[in-house]
Short mmCIF file of C-alpha atoms and ligand atoms in Angstrom, two decimals:
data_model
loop_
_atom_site.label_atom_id
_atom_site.label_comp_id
_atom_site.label_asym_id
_atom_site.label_seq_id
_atom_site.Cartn_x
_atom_site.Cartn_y
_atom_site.Cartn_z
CA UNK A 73 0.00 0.00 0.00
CA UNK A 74 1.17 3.69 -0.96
CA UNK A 75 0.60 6.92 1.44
CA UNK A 76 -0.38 10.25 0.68
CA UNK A 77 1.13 12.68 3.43
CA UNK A 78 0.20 16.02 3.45
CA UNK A 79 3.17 18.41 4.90
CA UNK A 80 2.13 21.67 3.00
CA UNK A 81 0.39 23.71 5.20
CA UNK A 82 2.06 27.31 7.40
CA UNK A 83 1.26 25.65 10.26
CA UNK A 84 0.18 29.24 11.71
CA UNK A 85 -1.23 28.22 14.73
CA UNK A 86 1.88 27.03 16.08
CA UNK A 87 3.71 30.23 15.27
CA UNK A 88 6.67 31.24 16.06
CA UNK A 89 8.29 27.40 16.13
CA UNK A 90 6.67 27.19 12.27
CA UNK A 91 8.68 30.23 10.89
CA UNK A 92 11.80 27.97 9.96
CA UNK A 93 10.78 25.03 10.74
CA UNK A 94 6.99 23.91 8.61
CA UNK A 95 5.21 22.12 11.77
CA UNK A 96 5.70 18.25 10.61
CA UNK A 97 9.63 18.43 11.19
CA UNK A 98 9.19 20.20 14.48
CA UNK A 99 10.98 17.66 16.70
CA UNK A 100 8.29 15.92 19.02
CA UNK A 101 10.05 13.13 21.72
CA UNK A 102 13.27 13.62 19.96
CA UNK A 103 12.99 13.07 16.41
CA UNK A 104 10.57 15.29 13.68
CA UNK A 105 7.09 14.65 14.44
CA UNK A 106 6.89 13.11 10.67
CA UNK A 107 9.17 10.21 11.57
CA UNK A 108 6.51 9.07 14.11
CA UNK A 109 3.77 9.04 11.51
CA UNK A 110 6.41 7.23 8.64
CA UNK A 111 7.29 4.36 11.39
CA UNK A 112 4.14 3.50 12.09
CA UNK A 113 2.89 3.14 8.25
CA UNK A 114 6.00 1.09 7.67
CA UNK A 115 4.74 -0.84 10.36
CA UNK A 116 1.25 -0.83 8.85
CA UNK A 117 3.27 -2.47 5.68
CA UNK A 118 3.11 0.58 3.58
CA UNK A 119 6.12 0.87 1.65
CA UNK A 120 6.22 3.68 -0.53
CA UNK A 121 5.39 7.59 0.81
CA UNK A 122 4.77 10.92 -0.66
CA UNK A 123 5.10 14.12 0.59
CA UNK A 124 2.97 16.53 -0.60
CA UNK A 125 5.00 19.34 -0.13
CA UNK A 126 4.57 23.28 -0.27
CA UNK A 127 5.35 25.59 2.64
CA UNK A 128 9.12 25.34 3.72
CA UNK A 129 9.61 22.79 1.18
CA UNK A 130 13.20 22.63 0.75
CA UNK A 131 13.61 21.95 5.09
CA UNK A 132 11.92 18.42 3.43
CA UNK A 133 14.20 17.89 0.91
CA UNK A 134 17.58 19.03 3.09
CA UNK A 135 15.91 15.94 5.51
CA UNK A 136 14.54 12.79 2.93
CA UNK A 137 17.07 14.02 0.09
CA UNK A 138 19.27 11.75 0.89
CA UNK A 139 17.32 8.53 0.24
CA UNK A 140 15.86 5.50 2.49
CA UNK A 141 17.55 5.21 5.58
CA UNK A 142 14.13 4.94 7.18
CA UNK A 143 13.38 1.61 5.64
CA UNK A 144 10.61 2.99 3.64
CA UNK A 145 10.57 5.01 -0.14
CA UNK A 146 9.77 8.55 0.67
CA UNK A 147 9.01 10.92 -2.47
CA UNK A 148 8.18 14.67 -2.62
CA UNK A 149 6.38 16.75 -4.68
CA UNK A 150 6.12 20.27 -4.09
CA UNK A 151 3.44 23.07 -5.00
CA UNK A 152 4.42 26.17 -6.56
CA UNK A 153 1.12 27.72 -5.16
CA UNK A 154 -0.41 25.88 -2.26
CA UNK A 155 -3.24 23.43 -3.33
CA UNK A 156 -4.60 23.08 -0.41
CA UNK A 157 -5.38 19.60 1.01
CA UNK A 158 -7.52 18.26 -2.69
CA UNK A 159 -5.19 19.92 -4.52
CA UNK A 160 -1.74 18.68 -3.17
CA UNK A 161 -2.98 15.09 -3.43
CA UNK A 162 -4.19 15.45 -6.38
CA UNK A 163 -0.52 16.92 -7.30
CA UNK A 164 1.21 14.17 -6.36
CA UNK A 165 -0.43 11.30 -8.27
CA UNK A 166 2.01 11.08 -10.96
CA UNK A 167 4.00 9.72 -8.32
CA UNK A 168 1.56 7.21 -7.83
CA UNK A 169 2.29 3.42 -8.40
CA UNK A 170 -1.30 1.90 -7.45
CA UNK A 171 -3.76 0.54 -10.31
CA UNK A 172 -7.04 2.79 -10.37
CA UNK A 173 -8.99 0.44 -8.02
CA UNK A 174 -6.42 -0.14 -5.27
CA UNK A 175 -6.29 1.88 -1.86
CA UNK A 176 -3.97 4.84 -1.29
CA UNK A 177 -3.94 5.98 2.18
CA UNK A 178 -3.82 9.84 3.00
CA UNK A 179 -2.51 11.09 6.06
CA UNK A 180 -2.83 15.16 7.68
CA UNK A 181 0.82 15.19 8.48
CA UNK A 182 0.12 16.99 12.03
CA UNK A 183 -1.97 14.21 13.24
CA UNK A 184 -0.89 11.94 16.69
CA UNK A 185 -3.36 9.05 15.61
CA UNK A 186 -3.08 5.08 16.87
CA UNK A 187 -6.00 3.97 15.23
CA UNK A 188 -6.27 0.53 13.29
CA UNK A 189 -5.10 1.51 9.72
CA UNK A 190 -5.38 -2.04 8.98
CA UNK A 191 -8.99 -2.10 9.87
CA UNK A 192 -9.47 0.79 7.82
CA UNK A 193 -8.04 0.12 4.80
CA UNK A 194 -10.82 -3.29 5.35
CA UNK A 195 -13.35 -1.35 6.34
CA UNK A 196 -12.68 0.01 2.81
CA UNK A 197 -12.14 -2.76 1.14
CA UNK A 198 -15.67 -4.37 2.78
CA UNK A 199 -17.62 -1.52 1.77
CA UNK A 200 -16.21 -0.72 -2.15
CA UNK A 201 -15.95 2.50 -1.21
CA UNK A 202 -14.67 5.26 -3.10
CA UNK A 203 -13.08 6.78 -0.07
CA UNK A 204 -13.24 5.84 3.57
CA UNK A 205 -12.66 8.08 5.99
CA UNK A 206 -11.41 7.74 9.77
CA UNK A 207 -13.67 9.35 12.05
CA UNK A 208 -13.51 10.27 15.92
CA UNK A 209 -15.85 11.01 18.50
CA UNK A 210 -14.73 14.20 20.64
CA UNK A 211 -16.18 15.29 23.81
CA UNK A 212 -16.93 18.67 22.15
CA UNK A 213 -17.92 18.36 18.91
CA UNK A 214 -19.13 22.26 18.54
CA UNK A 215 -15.51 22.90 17.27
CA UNK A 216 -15.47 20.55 14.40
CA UNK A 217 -17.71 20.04 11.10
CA UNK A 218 -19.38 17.09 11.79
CA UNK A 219 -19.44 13.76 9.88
CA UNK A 220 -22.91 11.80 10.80
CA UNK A 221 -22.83 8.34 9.16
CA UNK A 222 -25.58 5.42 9.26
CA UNK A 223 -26.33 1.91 10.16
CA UNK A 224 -23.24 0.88 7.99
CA UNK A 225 -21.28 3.17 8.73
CA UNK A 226 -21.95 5.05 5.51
CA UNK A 227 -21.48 8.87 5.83
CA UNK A 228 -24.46 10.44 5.00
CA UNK A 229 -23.43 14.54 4.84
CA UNK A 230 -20.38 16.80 5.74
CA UNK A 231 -22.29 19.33 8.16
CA UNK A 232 -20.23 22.66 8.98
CA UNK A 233 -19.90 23.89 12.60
CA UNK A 234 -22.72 24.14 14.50
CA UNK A 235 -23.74 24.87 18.25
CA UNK A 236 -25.83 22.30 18.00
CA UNK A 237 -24.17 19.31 16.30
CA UNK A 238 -26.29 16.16 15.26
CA UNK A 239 -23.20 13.75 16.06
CA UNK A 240 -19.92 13.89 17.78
CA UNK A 241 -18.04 12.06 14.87
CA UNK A 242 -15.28 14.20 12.97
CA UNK A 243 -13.27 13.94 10.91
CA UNK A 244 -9.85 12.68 12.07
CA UNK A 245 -8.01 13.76 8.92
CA UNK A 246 -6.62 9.92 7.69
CA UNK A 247 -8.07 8.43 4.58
CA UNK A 248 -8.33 6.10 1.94
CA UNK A 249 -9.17 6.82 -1.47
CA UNK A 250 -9.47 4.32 -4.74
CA UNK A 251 -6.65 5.48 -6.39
CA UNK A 252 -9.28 6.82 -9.24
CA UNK A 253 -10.98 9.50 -7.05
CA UNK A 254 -7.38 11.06 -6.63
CA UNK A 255 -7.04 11.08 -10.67
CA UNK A 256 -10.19 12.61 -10.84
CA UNK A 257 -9.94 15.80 -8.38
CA UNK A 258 -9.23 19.01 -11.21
CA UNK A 259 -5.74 19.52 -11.28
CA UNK A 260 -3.77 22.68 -10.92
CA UNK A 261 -6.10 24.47 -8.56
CA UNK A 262 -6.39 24.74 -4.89
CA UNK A 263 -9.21 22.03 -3.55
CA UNK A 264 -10.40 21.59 -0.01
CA UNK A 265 -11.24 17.69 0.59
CA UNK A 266 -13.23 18.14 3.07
CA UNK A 267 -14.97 21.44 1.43
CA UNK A 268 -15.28 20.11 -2.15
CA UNK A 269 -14.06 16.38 -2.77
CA UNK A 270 -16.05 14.54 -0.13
CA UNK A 271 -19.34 16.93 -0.49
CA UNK A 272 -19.18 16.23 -4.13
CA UNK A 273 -18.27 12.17 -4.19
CA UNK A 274 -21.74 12.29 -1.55
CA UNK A 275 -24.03 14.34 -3.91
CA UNK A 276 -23.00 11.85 -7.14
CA UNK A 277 -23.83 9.16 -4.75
CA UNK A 278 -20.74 7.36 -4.48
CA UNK A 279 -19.93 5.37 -1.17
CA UNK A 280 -18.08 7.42 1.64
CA UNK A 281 -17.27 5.35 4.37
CA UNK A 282 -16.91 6.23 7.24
CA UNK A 283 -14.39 3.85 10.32
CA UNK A 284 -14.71 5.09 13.54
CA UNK A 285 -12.17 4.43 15.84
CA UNK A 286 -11.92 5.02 19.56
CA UNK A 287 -8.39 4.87 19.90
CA UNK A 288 -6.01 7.75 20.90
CA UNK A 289 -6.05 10.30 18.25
CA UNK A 290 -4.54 14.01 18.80
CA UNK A 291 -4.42 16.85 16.08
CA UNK A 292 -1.16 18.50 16.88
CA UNK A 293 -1.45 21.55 15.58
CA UNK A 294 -1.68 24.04 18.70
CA UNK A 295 1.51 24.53 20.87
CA UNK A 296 -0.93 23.05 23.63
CA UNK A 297 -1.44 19.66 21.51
CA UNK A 298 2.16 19.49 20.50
CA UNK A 299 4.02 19.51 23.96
CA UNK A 300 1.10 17.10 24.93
CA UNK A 301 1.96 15.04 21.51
CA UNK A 302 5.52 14.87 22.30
CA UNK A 303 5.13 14.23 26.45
CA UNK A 304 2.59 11.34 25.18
CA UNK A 305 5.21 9.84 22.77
CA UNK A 306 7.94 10.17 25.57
CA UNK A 307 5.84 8.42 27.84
CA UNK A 308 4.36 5.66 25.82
CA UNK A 309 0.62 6.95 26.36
CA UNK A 310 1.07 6.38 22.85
CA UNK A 311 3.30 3.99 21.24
CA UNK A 312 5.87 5.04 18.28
CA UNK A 313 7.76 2.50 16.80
CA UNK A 314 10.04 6.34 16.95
CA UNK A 315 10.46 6.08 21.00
CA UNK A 316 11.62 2.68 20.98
CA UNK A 317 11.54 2.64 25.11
CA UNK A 318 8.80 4.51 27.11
CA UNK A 319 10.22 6.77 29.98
CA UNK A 320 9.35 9.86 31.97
CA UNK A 321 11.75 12.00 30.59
CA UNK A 322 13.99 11.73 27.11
CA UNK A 323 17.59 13.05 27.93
CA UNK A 324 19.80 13.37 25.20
CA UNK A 325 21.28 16.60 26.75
CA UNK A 326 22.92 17.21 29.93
CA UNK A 327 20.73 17.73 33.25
CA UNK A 328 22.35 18.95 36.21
CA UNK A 329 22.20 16.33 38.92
CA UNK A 330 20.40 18.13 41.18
CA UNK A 331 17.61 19.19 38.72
CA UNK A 332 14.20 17.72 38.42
CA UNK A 333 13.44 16.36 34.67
CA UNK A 334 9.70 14.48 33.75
CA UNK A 335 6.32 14.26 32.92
CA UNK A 336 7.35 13.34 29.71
CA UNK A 337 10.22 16.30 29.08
CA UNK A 338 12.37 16.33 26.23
CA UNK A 339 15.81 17.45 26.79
CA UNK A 340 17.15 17.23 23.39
CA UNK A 341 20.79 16.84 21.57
CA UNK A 342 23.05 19.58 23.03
CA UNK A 343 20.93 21.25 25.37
CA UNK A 344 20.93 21.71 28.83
CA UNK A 345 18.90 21.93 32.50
CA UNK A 346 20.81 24.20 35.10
CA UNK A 347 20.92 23.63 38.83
CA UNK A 348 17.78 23.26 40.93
CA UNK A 349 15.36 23.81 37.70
CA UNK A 350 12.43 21.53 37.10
CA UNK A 351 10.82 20.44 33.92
CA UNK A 352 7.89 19.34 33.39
CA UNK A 353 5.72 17.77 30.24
CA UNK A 354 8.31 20.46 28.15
CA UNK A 355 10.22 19.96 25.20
CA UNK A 356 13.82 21.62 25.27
CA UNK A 357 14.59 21.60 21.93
CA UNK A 358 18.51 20.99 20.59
CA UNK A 359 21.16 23.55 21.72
CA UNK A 360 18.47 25.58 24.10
CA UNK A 361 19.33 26.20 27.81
CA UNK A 362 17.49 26.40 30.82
CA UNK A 363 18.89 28.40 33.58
CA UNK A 364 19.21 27.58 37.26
CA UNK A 365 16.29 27.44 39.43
CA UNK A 366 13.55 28.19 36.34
CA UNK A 367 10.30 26.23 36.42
CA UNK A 368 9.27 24.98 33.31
CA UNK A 369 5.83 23.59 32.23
CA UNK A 370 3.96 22.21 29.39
CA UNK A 371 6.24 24.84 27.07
CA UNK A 372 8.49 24.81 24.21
CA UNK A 373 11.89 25.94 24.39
CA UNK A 374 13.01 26.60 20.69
CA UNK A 375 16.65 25.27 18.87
CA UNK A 376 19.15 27.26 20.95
CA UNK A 377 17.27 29.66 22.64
CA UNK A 378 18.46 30.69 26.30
CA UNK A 379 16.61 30.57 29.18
CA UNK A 380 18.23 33.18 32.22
CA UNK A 381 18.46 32.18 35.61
CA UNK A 382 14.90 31.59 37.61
CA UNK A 383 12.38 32.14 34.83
CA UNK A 384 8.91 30.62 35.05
CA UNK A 385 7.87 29.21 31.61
CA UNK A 386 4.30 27.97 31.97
CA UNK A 387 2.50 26.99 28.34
CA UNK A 388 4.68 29.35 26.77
CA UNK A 389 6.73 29.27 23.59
CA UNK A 390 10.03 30.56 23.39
CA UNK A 391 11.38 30.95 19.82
CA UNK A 392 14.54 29.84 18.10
CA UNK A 393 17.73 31.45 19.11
CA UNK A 394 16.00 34.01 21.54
CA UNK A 395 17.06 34.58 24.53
CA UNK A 396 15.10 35.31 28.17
CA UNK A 397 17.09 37.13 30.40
CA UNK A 398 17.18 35.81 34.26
CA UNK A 399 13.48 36.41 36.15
CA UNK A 400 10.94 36.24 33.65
CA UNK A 401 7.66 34.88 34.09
CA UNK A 402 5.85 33.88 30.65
CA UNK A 403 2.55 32.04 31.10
CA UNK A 404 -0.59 31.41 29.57
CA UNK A 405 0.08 30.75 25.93
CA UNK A 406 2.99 33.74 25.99
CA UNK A 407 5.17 33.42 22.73
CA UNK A 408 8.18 34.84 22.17
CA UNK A 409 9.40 35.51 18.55
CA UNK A 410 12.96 34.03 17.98
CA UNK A 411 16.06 36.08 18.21
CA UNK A 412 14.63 38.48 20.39
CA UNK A 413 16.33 39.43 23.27
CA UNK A 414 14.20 39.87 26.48
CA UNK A 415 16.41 41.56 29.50
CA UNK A 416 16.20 40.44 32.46
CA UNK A 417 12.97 40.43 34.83
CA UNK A 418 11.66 42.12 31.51
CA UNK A 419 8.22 40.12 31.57
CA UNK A 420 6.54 38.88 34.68
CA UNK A 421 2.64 37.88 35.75
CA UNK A 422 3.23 38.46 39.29
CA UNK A 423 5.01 41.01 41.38
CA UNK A 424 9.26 40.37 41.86
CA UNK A 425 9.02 40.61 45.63
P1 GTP B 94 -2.75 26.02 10.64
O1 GTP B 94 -2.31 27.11 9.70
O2 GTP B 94 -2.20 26.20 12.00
O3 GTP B 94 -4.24 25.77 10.62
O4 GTP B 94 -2.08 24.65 10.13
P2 GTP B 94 -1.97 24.03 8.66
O5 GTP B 94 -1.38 25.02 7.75
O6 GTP B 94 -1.23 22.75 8.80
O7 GTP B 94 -3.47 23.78 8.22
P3 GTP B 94 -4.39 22.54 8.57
O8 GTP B 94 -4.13 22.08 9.96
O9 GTP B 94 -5.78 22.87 8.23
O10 GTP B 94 -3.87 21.46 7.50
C1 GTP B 94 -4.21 20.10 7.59
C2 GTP B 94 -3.11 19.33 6.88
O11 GTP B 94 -3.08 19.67 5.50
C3 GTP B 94 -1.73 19.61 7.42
O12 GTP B 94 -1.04 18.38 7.45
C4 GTP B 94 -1.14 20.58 6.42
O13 GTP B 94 0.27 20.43 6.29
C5 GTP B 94 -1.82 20.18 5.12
N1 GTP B 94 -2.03 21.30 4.22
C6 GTP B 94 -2.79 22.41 4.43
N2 GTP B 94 -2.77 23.20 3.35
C7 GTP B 94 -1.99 22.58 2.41
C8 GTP B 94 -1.58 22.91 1.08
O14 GTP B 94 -1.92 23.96 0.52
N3 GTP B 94 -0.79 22.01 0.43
C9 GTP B 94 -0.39 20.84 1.02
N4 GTP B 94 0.40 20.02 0.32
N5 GTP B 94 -0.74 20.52 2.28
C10 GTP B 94 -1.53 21.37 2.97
#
């Protein structure tokens, strides 16, 4: 079986990490968040990927140029104008090996997902369809289109947000298609899936499928689901065959001994934890450096950015390469852009005495 994954969007809603970095090579648990999502279709027996590429395409090519050494054929094709999500897959079927009737599995590259693909790609197969789609039921549906389906599981209409949604199935962004359906979106124009491709297939009365599965599925696209994403794969909440052994902390940096290093933290190649800090459910990304005594939580501390002594990162973002003087208190979804250069006890959300 062949994959479809789509790596094209700005990924502005994780802003600032996404400026140099497009959001599935941000490193999650220690390696690019893509890796975890190739592994596991390689062990779902897929053996050839494409990348449909557009934003930040050439930080794609600098990483899979150099051929296989991931045990599975990755491709790229890249948009001169994004495509959006019809149009990029549609742009990459000349790259395409399957006959017109076989499955091609299509992946959102920012999704955290351990669902069955096996079962899905038979759900498919049981049902003819021309696309199946994997659907999950979320506590609060309100923030989703909605994806009711019937006694066979058959989707019966793509509904847009609503405060009052008929179902709490949505669409968890991993699909198959018959090869055919991917031929036939238009070419060289940008295409929405879920706006135009799946509304369409249902009004011509082809068979949507829909394969719901309860298993643990996170879009990683805030800087919220991302540290989550990454403390998750750390931990083995959910299993990558990426994090090859579960633990409460991945340290590939130095720690100082007397520092306190878990809930999942990454402390990644080259960087460092000072004396007496703690870190919690926090990815500290390569070359970065937490001071002495700061208390870090559920944040992101960009590729070699500083962090000055006693800081208090909580869900904050610190960019690449910038640099928080001694003192500072960032909290509540705080980002800081990268290379800047905050002096110390230049931000705080509570008094300094
Ligand atoms: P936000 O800007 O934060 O919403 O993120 P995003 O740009 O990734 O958009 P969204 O989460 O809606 O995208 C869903 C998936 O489709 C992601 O895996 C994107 O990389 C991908 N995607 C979105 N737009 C395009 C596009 O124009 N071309 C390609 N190839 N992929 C896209």
């Amino acid at each position: 079986v062949e994959a479809v994954i789509l790596v094209g969007g700005q990924g502005t809603r994780l802003r600032p990490l996404t400026i140099d970095t497009p959001k599935p090579m941000l490193r999650a648990a220690g390696v690019p968040f893509l890796l975890h999502q190739l592994a596991r279709l390689r062990s779902a027996g897929v053996d050839h990927v494409v990348l449909a590429t557009a934003y930040r395409a050439d930080v794609f090519a600098a990483f899979f140029g150099a051929g296989d050494s991931l045990g599975i054929r990755v491709d790229f094709v890249t948009e001169v104008e994004p495509l959006g999500t019809g149009g990029g897959i549609r742009n990459v079927a000349d790259m395409l090996e399957s006959g017109p009737d076989e499955p091609v599995l299509v992946l959102n590259g920012d999704v955290l997902s351990g669902h069955d693909l096996a079962a899905q790609l038979d759900a498919h197969r049981d049902a003819a369809a021309a696309v199946t789609l994997h659907l999950v039921r979320v506590a609060d549906p309100r923030a989703f289109g909605s994806v009711p389906t019937d006694a066979v599981g058959r989707v019966t209409a793509f509904l847009e947000k609503s405060p009052e949604p008929v179902t709490d199935q949505v669409n968890a962004g991993c699909y198959v298609f018959a090869r055919r359906v991917i031929d036939a979106i238009p070419p060289v124009r940008a295409v929405s899936v879920e706006r135009e491709t799946f509304p369409a297939l249902l009004a011509e009365g082809a068979v949507v499928q829909g394969y719901v599965d309860p298993s643990y599925w996170l879009d990683v696209g805030s800087p919220e689901s991302f540290v989550q994403a990454s403390a998750d794969l750390v931990r083995g909440v959910i299993a990558s065959p990426a994090v090859p052994e579960p633990s409460e902390a991945l340290i590939r940096g130095s720690v100082a001994p007397d520092a306190y290093v878990a809930a999942g933290s990454v402390v990644d190649d080259g960087a460092g934890v000072g004396a007496g800090a703690r870190v919690e459910g926090s990815i500290i990304m390569p070359g970065a450096h937490v001071g002495p005594g700061c208390v870090v939580t559920r944040s992101v501390v960009g590729t070699a950015a500083t962090i000055g002594a006693d800081c208090v990162l909580t869900d904050a973002v610190v960019g690449d390469r910038a640099s928080v003087g001694a003192r500072n208190e960032l909290s509540a979804g705080a980002r800081v852009w990268p290379d800047v250069v905050l002096g110390d006890c230049a931000v705080r959300f509570s008094s300094d005495r």
